[in-house]
mmCIF file of N, CA, C and O in Angstrom:
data_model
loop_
_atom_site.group_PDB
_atom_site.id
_atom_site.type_symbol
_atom_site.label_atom_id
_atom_site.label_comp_id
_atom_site.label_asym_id
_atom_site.label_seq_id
_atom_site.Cartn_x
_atom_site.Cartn_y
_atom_site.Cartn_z
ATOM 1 N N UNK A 1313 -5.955 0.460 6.600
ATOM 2 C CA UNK A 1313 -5.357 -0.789 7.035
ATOM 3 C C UNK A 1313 -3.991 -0.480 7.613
ATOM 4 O O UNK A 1313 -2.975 -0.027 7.085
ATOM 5 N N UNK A 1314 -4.245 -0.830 8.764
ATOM 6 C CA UNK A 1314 -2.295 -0.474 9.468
ATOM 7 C C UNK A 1314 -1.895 -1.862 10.474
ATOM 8 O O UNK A 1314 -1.098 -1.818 11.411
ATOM 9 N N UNK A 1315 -2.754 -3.237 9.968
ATOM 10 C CA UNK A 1315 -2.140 -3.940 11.079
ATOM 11 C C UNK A 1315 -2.596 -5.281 10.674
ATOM 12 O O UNK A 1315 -3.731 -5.402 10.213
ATOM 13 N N UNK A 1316 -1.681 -6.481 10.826
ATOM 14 C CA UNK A 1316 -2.018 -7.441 10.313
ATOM 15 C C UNK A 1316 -3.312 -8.370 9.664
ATOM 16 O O UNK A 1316 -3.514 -9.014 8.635
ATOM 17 N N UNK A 1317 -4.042 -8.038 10.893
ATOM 18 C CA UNK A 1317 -5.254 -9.143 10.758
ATOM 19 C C UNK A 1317 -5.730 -7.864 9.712
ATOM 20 O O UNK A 1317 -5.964 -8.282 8.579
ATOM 21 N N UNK A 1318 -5.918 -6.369 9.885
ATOM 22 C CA UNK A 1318 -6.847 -5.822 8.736
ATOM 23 C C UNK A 1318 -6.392 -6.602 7.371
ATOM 24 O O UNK A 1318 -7.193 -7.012 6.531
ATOM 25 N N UNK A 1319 -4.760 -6.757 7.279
ATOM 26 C CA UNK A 1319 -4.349 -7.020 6.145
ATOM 27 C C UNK A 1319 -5.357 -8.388 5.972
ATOM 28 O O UNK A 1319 -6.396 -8.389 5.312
ATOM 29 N N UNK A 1320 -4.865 -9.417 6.638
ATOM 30 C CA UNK A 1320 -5.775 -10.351 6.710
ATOM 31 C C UNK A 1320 -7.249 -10.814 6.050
ATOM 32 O O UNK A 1320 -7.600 -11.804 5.408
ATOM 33 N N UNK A 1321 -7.857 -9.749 6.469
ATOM 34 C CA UNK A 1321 -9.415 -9.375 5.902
ATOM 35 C C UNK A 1321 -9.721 -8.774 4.563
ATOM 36 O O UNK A 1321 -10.468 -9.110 3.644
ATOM 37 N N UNK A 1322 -8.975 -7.870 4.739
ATOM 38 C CA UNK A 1322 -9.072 -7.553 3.103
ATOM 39 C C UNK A 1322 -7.951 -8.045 2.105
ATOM 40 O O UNK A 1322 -8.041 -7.577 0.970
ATOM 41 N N UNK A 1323 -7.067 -8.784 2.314
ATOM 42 C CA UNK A 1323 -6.626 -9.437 1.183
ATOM 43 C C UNK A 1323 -7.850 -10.967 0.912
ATOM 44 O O UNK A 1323 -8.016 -11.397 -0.229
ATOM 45 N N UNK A 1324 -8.471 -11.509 1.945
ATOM 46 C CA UNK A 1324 -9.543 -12.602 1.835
ATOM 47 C C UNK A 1324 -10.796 -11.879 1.329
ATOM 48 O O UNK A 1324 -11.275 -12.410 0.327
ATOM 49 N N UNK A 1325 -11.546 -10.621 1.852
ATOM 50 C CA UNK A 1325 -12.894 -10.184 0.621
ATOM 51 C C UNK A 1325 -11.979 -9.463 -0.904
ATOM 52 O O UNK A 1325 -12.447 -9.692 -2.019
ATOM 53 N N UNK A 1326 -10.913 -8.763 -0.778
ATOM 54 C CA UNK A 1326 -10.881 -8.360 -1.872
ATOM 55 C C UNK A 1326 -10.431 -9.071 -3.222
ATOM 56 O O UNK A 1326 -10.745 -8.783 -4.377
ATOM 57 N N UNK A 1327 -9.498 -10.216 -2.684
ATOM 58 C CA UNK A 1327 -8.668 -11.153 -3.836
ATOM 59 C C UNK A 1327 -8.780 -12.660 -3.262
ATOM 60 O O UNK A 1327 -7.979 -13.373 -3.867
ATOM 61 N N UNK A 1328 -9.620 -13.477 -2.150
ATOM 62 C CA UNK A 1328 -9.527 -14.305 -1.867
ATOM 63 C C UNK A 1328 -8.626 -15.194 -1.874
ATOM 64 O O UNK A 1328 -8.372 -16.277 -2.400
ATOM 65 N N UNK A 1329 -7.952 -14.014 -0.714
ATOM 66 C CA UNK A 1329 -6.024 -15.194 -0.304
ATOM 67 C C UNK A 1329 -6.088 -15.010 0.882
ATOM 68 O O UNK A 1329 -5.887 -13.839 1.205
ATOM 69 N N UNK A 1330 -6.309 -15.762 1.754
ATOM 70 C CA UNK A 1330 -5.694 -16.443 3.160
ATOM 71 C C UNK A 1330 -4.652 -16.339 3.422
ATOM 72 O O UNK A 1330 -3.783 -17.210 3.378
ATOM 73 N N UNK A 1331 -4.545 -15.081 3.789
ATOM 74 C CA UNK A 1331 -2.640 -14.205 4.463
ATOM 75 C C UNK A 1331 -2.737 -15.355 6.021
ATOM 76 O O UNK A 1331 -3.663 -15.418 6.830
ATOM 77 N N UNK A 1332 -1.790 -15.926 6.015
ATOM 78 C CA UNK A 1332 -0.846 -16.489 7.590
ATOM 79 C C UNK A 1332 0.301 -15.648 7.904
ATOM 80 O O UNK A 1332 1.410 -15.561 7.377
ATOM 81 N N UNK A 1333 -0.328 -14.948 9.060
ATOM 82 C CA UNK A 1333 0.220 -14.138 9.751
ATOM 83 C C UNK A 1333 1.825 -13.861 9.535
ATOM 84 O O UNK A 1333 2.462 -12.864 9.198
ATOM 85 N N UNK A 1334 2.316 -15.710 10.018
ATOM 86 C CA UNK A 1334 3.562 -15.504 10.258
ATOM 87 C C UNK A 1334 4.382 -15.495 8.982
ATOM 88 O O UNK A 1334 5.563 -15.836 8.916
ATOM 89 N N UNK A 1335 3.459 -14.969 7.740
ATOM 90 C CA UNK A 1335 4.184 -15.204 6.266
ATOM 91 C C UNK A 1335 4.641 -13.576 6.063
ATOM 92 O O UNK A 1335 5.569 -13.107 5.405
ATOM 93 N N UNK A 1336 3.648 -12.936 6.868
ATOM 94 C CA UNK A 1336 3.943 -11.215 6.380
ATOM 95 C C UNK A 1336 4.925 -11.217 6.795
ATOM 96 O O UNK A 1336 5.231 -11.794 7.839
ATOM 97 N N UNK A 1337 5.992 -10.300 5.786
ATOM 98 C CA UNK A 1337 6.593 -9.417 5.924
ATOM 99 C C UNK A 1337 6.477 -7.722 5.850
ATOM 100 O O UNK A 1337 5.868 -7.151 4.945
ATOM 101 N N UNK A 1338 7.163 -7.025 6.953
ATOM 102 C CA UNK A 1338 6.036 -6.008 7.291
ATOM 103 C C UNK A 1338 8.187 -4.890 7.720
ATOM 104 O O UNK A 1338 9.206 -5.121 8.371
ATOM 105 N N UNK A 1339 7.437 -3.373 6.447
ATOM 106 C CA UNK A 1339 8.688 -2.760 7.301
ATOM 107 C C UNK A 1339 7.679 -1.362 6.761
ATOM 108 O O UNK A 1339 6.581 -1.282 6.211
ATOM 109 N N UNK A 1340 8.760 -0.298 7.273
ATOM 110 C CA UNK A 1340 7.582 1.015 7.492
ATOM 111 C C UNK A 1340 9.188 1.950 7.041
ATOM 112 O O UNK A 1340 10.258 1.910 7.648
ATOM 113 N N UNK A 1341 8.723 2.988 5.376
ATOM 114 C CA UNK A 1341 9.973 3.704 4.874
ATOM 115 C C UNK A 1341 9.382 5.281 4.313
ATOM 116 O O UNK A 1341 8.550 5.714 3.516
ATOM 117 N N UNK A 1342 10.122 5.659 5.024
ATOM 118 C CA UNK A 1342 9.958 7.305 4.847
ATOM 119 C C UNK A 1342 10.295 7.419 2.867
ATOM 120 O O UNK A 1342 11.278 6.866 2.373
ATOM 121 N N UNK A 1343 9.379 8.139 2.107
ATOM 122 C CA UNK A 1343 9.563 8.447 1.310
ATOM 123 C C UNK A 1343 9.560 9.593 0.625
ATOM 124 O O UNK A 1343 8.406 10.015 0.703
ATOM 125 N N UNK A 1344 10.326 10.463 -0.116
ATOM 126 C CA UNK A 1344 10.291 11.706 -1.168
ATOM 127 C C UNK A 1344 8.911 11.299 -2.364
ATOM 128 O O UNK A 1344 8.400 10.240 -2.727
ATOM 129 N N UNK A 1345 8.730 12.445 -2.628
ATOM 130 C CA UNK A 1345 7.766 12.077 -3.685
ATOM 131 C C UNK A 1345 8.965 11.698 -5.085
ATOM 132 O O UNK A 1345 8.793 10.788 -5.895
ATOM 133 N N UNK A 1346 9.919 12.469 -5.074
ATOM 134 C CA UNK A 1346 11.096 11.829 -6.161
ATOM 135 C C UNK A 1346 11.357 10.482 -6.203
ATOM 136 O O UNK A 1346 11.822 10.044 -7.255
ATOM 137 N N UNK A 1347 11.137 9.642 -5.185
ATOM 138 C CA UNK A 1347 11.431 8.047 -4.898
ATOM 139 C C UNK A 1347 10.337 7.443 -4.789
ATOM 140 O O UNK A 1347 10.391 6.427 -4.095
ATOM 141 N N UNK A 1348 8.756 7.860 -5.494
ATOM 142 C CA UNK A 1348 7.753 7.188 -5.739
ATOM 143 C C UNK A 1348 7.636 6.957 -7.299
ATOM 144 O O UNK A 1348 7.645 7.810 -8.186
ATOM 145 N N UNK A 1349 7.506 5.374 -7.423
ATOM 146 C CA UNK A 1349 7.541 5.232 -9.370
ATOM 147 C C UNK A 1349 5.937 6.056 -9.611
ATOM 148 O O UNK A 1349 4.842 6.396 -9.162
ATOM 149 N N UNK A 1350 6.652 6.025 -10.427
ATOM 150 C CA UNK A 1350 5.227 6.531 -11.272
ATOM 151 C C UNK A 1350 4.488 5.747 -11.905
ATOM 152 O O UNK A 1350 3.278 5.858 -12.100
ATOM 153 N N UNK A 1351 5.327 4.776 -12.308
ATOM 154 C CA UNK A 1351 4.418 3.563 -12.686
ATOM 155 C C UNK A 1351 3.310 2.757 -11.696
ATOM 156 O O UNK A 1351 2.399 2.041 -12.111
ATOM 157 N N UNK A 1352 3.675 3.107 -10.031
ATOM 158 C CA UNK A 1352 3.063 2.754 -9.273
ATOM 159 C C UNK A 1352 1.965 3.976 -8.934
ATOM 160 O O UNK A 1352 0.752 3.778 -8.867
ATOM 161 N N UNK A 1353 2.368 4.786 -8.809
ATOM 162 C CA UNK A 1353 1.729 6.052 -7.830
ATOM 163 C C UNK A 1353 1.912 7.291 -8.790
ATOM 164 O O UNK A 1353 2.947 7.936 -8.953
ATOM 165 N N UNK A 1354 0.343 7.539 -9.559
ATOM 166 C CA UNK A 1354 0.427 8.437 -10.392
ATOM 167 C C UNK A 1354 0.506 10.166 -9.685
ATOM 168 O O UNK A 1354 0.311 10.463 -8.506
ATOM 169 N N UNK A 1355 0.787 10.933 -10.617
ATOM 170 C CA UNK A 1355 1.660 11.842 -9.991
ATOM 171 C C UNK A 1355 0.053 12.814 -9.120
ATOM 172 O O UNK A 1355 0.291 13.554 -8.165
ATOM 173 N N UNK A 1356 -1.165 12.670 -9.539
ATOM 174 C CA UNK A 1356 -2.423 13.173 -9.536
ATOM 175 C C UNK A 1356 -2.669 12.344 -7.743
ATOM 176 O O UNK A 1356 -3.219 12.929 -6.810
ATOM 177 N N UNK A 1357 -2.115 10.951 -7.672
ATOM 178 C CA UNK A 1357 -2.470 10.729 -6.226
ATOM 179 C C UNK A 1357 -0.988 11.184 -5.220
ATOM 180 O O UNK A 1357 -1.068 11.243 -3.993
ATOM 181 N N UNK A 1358 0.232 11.459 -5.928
ATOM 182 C CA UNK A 1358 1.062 12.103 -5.126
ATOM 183 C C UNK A 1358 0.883 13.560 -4.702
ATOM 184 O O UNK A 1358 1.415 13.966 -3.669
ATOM 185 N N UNK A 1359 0.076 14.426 -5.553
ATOM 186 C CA UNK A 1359 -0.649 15.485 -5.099
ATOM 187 C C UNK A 1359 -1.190 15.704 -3.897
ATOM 188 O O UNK A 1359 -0.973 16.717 -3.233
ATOM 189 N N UNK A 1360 -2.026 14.633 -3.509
ATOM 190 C CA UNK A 1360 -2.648 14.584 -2.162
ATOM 191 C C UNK A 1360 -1.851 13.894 -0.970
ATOM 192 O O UNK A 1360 -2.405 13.872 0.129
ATOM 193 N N UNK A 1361 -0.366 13.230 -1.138
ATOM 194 C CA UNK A 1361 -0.031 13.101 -0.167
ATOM 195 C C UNK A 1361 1.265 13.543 0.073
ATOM 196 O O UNK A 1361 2.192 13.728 -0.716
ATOM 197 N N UNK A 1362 1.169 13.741 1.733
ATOM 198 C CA UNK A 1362 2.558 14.917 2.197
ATOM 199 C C UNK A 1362 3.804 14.396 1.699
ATOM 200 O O UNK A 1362 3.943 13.223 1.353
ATOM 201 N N UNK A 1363 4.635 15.195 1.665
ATOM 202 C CA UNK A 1363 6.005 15.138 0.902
ATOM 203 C C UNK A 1363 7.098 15.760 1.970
ATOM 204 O O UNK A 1363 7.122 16.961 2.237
ATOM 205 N N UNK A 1364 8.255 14.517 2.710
ATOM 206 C CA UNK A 1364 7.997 12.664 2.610
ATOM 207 C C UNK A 1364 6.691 12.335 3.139
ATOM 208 O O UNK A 1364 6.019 13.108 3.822
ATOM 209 N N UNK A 1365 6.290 10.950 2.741
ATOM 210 C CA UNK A 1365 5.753 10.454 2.900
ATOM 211 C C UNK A 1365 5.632 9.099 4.217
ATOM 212 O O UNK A 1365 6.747 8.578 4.173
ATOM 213 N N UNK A 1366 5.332 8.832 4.608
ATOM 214 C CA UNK A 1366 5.692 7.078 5.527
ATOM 215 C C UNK A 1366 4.641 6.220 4.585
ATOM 216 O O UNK A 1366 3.520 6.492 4.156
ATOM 217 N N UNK A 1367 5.679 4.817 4.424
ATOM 218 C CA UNK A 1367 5.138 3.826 3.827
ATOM 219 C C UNK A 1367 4.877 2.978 4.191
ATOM 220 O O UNK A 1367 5.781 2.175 3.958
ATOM 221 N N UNK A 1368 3.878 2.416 4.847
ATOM 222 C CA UNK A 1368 3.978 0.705 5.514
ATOM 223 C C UNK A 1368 3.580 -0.157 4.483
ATOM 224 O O UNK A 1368 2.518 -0.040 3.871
ATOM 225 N N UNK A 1369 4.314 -0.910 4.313
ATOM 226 C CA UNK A 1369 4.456 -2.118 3.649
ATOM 227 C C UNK A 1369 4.598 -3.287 3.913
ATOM 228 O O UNK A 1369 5.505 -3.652 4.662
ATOM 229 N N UNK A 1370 3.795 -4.077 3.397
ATOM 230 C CA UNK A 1370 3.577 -5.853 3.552
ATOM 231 C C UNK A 1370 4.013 -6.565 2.537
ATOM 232 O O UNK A 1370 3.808 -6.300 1.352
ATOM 233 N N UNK A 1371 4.796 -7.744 3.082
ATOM 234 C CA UNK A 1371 5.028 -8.809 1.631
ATOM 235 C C UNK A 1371 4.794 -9.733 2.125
ATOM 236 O O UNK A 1371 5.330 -10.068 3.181
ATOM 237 N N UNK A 1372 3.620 -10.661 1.295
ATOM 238 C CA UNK A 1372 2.946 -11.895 1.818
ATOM 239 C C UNK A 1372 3.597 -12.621 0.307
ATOM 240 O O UNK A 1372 3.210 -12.254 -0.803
ATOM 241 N N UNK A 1373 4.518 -13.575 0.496
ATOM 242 C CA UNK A 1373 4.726 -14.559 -0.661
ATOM 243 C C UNK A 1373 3.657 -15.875 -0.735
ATOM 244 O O UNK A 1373 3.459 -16.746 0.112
ATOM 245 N N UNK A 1374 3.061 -15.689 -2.040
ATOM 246 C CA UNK A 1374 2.139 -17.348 -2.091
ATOM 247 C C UNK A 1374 2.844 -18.135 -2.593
ATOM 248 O O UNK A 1374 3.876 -17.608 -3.008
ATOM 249 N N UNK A 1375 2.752 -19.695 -2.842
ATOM 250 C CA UNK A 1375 3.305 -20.271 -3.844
ATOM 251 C C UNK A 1375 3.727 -20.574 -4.937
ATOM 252 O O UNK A 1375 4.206 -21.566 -5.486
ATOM 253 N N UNK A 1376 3.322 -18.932 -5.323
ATOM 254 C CA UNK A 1376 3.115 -19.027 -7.083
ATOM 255 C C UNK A 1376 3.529 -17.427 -7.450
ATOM 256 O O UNK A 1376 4.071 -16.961 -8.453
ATOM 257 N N UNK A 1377 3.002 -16.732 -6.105
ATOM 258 C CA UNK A 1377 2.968 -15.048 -6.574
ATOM 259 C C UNK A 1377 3.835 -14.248 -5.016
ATOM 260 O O UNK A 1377 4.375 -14.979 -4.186
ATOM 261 N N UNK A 1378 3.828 -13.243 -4.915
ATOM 262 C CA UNK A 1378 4.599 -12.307 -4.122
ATOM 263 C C UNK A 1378 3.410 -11.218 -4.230
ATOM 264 O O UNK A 1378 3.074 -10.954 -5.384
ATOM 265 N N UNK A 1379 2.923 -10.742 -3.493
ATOM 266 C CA UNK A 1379 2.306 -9.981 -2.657
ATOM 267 C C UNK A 1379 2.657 -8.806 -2.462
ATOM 268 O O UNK A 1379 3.517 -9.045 -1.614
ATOM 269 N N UNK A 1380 2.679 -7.444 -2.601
ATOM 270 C CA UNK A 1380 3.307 -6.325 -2.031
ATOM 271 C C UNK A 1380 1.895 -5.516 -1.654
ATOM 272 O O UNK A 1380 1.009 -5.630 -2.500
ATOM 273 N N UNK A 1381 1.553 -4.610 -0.324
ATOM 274 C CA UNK A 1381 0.626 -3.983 -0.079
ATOM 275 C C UNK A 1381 1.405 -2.790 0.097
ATOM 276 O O UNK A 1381 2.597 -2.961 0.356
ATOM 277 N N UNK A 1382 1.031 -1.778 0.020
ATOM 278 C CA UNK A 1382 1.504 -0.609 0.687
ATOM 279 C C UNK A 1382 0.379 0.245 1.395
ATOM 280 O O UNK A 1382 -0.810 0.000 1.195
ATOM 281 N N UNK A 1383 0.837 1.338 2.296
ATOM 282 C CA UNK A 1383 -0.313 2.057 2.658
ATOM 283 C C UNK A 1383 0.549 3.763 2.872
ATOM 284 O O UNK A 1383 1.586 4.042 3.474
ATOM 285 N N UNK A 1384 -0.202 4.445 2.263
ATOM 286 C CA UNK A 1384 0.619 5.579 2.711
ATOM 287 C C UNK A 1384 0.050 6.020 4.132
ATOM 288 O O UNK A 1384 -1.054 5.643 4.525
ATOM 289 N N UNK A 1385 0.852 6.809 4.839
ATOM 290 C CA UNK A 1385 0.296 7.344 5.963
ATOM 291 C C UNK A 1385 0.572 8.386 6.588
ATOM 292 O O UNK A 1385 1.699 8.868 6.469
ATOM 293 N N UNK A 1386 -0.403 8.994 7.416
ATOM 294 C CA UNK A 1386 0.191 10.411 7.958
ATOM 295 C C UNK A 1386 0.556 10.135 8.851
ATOM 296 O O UNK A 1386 0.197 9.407 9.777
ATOM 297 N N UNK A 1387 1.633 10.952 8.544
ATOM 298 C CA UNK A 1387 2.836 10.860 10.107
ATOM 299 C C UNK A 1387 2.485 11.608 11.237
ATOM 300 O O UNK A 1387 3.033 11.321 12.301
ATOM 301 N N UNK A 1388 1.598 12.596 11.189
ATOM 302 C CA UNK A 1388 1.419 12.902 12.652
ATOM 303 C C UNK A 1388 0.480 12.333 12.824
ATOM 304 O O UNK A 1388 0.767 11.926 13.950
ATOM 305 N N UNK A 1389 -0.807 11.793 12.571
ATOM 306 C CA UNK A 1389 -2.006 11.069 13.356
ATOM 307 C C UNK A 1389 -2.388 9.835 12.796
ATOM 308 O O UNK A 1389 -3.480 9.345 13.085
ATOM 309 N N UNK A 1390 -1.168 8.973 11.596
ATOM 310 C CA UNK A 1390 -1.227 7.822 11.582
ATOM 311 C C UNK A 1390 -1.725 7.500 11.066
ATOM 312 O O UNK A 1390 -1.181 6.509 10.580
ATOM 313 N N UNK A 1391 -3.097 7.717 10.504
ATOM 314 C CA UNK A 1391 -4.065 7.982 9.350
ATOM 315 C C UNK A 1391 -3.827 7.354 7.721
ATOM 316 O O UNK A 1391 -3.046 7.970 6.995
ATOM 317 N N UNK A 1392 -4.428 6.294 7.266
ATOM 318 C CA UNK A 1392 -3.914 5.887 6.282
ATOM 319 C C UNK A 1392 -4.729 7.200 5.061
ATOM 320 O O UNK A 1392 -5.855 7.690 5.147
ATOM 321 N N UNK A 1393 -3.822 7.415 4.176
ATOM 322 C CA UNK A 1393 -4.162 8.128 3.544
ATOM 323 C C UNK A 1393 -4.226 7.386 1.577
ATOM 324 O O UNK A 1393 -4.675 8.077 0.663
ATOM 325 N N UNK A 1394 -3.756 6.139 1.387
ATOM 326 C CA UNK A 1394 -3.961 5.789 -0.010
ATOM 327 C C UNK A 1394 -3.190 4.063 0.558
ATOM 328 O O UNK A 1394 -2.670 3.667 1.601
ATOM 329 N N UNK A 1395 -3.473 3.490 -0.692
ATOM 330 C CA UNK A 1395 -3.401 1.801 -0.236
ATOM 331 C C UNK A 1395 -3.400 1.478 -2.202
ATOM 332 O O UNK A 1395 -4.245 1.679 -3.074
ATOM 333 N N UNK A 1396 -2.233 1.003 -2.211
ATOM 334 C CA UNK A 1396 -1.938 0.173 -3.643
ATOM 335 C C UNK A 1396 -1.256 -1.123 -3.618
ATOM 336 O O UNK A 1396 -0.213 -1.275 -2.983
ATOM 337 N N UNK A 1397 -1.934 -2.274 -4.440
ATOM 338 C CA UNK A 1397 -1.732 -3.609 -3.993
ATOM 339 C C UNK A 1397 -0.675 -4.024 -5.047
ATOM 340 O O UNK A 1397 -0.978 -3.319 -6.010
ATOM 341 N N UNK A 1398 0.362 -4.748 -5.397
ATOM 342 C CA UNK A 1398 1.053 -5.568 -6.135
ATOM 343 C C UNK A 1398 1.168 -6.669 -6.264
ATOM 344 O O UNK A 1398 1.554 -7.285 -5.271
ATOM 345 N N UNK A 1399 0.871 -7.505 -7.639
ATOM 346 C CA UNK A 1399 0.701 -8.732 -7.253
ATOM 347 C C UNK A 1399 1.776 -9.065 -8.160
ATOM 348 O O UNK A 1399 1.436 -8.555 -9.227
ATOM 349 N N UNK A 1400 3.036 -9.720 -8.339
ATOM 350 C CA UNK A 1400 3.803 -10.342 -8.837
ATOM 351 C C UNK A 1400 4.658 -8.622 -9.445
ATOM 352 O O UNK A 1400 5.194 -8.833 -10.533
ATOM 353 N N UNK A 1401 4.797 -7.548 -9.109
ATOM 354 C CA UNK A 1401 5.572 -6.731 -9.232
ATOM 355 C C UNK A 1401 4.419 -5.822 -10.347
ATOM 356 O O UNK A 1401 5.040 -4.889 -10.855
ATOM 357 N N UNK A 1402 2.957 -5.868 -10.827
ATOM 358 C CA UNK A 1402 1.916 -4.870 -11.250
ATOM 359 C C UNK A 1402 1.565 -4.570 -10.361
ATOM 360 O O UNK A 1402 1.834 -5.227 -9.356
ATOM 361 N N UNK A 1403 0.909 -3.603 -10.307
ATOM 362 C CA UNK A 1403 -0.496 -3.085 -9.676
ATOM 363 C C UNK A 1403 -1.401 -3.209 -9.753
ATOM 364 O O UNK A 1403 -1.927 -2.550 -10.650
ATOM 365 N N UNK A 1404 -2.155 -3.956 -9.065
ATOM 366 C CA UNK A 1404 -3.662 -4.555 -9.603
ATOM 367 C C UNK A 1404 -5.063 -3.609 -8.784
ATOM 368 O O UNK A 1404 -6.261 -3.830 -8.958
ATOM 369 N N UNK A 1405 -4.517 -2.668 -7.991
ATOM 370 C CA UNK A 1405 -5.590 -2.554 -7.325
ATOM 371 C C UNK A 1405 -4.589 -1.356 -6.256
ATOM 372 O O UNK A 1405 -3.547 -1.504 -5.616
ATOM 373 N N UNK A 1406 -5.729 0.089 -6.521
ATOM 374 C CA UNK A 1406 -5.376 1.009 -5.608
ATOM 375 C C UNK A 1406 -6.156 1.668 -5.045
ATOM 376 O O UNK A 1406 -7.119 1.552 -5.803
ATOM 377 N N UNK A 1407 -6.652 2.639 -3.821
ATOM 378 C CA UNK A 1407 -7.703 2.971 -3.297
ATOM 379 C C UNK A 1407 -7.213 4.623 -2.551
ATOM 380 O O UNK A 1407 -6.335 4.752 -1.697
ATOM 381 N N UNK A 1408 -7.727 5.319 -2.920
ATOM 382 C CA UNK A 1408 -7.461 6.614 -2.223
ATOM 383 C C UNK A 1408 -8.458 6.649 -0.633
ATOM 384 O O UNK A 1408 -9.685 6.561 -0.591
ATOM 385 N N UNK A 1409 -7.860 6.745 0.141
ATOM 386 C CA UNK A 1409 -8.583 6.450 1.425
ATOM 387 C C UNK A 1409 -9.074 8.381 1.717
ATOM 388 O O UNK A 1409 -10.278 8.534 1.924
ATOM 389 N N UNK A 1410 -8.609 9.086 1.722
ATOM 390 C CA UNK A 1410 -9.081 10.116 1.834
ATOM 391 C C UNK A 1410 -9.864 10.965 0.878
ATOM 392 O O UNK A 1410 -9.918 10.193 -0.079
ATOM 393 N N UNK A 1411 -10.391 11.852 0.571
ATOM 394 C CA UNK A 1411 -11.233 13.127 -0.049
ATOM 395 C C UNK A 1411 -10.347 13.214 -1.216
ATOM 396 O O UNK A 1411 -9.648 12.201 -1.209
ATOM 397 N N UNK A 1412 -10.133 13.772 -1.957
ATOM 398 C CA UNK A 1412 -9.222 14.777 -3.233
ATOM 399 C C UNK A 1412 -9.404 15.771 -2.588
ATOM 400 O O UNK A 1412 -10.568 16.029 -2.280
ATOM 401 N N UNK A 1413 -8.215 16.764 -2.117
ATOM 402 C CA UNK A 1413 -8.388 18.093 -1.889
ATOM 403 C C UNK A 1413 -8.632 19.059 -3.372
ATOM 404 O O UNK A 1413 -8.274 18.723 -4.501
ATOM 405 N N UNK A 1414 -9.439 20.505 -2.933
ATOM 406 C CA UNK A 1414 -9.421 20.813 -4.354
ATOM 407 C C UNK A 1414 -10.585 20.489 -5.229
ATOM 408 O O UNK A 1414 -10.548 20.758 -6.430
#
């Protein structure tokens, strides 16, 4: 997922919420693996991704909850490489988009 409407689609089959476009908030942050929580991103899926990292990130606020998506990605071919969802500041839901090397 690297672009609105995907967000779109899979926040409606996976958690049935109707993202409006003009609600995302959307920024993209180079990260160290030292500046990934661990509470979010266990250290077994920081293994598999490059160190920094690029983060694109979405914040869709509902009326009730706050939204955070992330996607990691490779920086030279753009490639999403892992996707972890936040719903009110947990993690409810993460997906390794690539293989496990190894």
């Amino acid at each position: 997922m690297c672009s609105i409407e995907q967000l779109k689609v899979f926040m409606g089959e996976k958690f049935g919420v109707a993202v409006e476009s003009d609600a995302v908030g959307e920024e993209v942050v180079l990260l160290y693996h030292e500046e990934l929580d661990e509470e979010l991103i266990s250290n077994d899926v920081k293994r598999i991704l490059p160190n920094p990292v690029s983060f694109q990130t979405y914040i869709y606020n509902e009326e009730e909850s706050e939204w955070i998506i992330g996607v990691a990605i490779e920086a030279e071919t753009n490639s999403p490489l892992f996707l972890v969802c936040l719903k009110d500041g947990e993690r409810i839901y993460e997906e390794i988009i690539i293989p496990r090397k190894g």
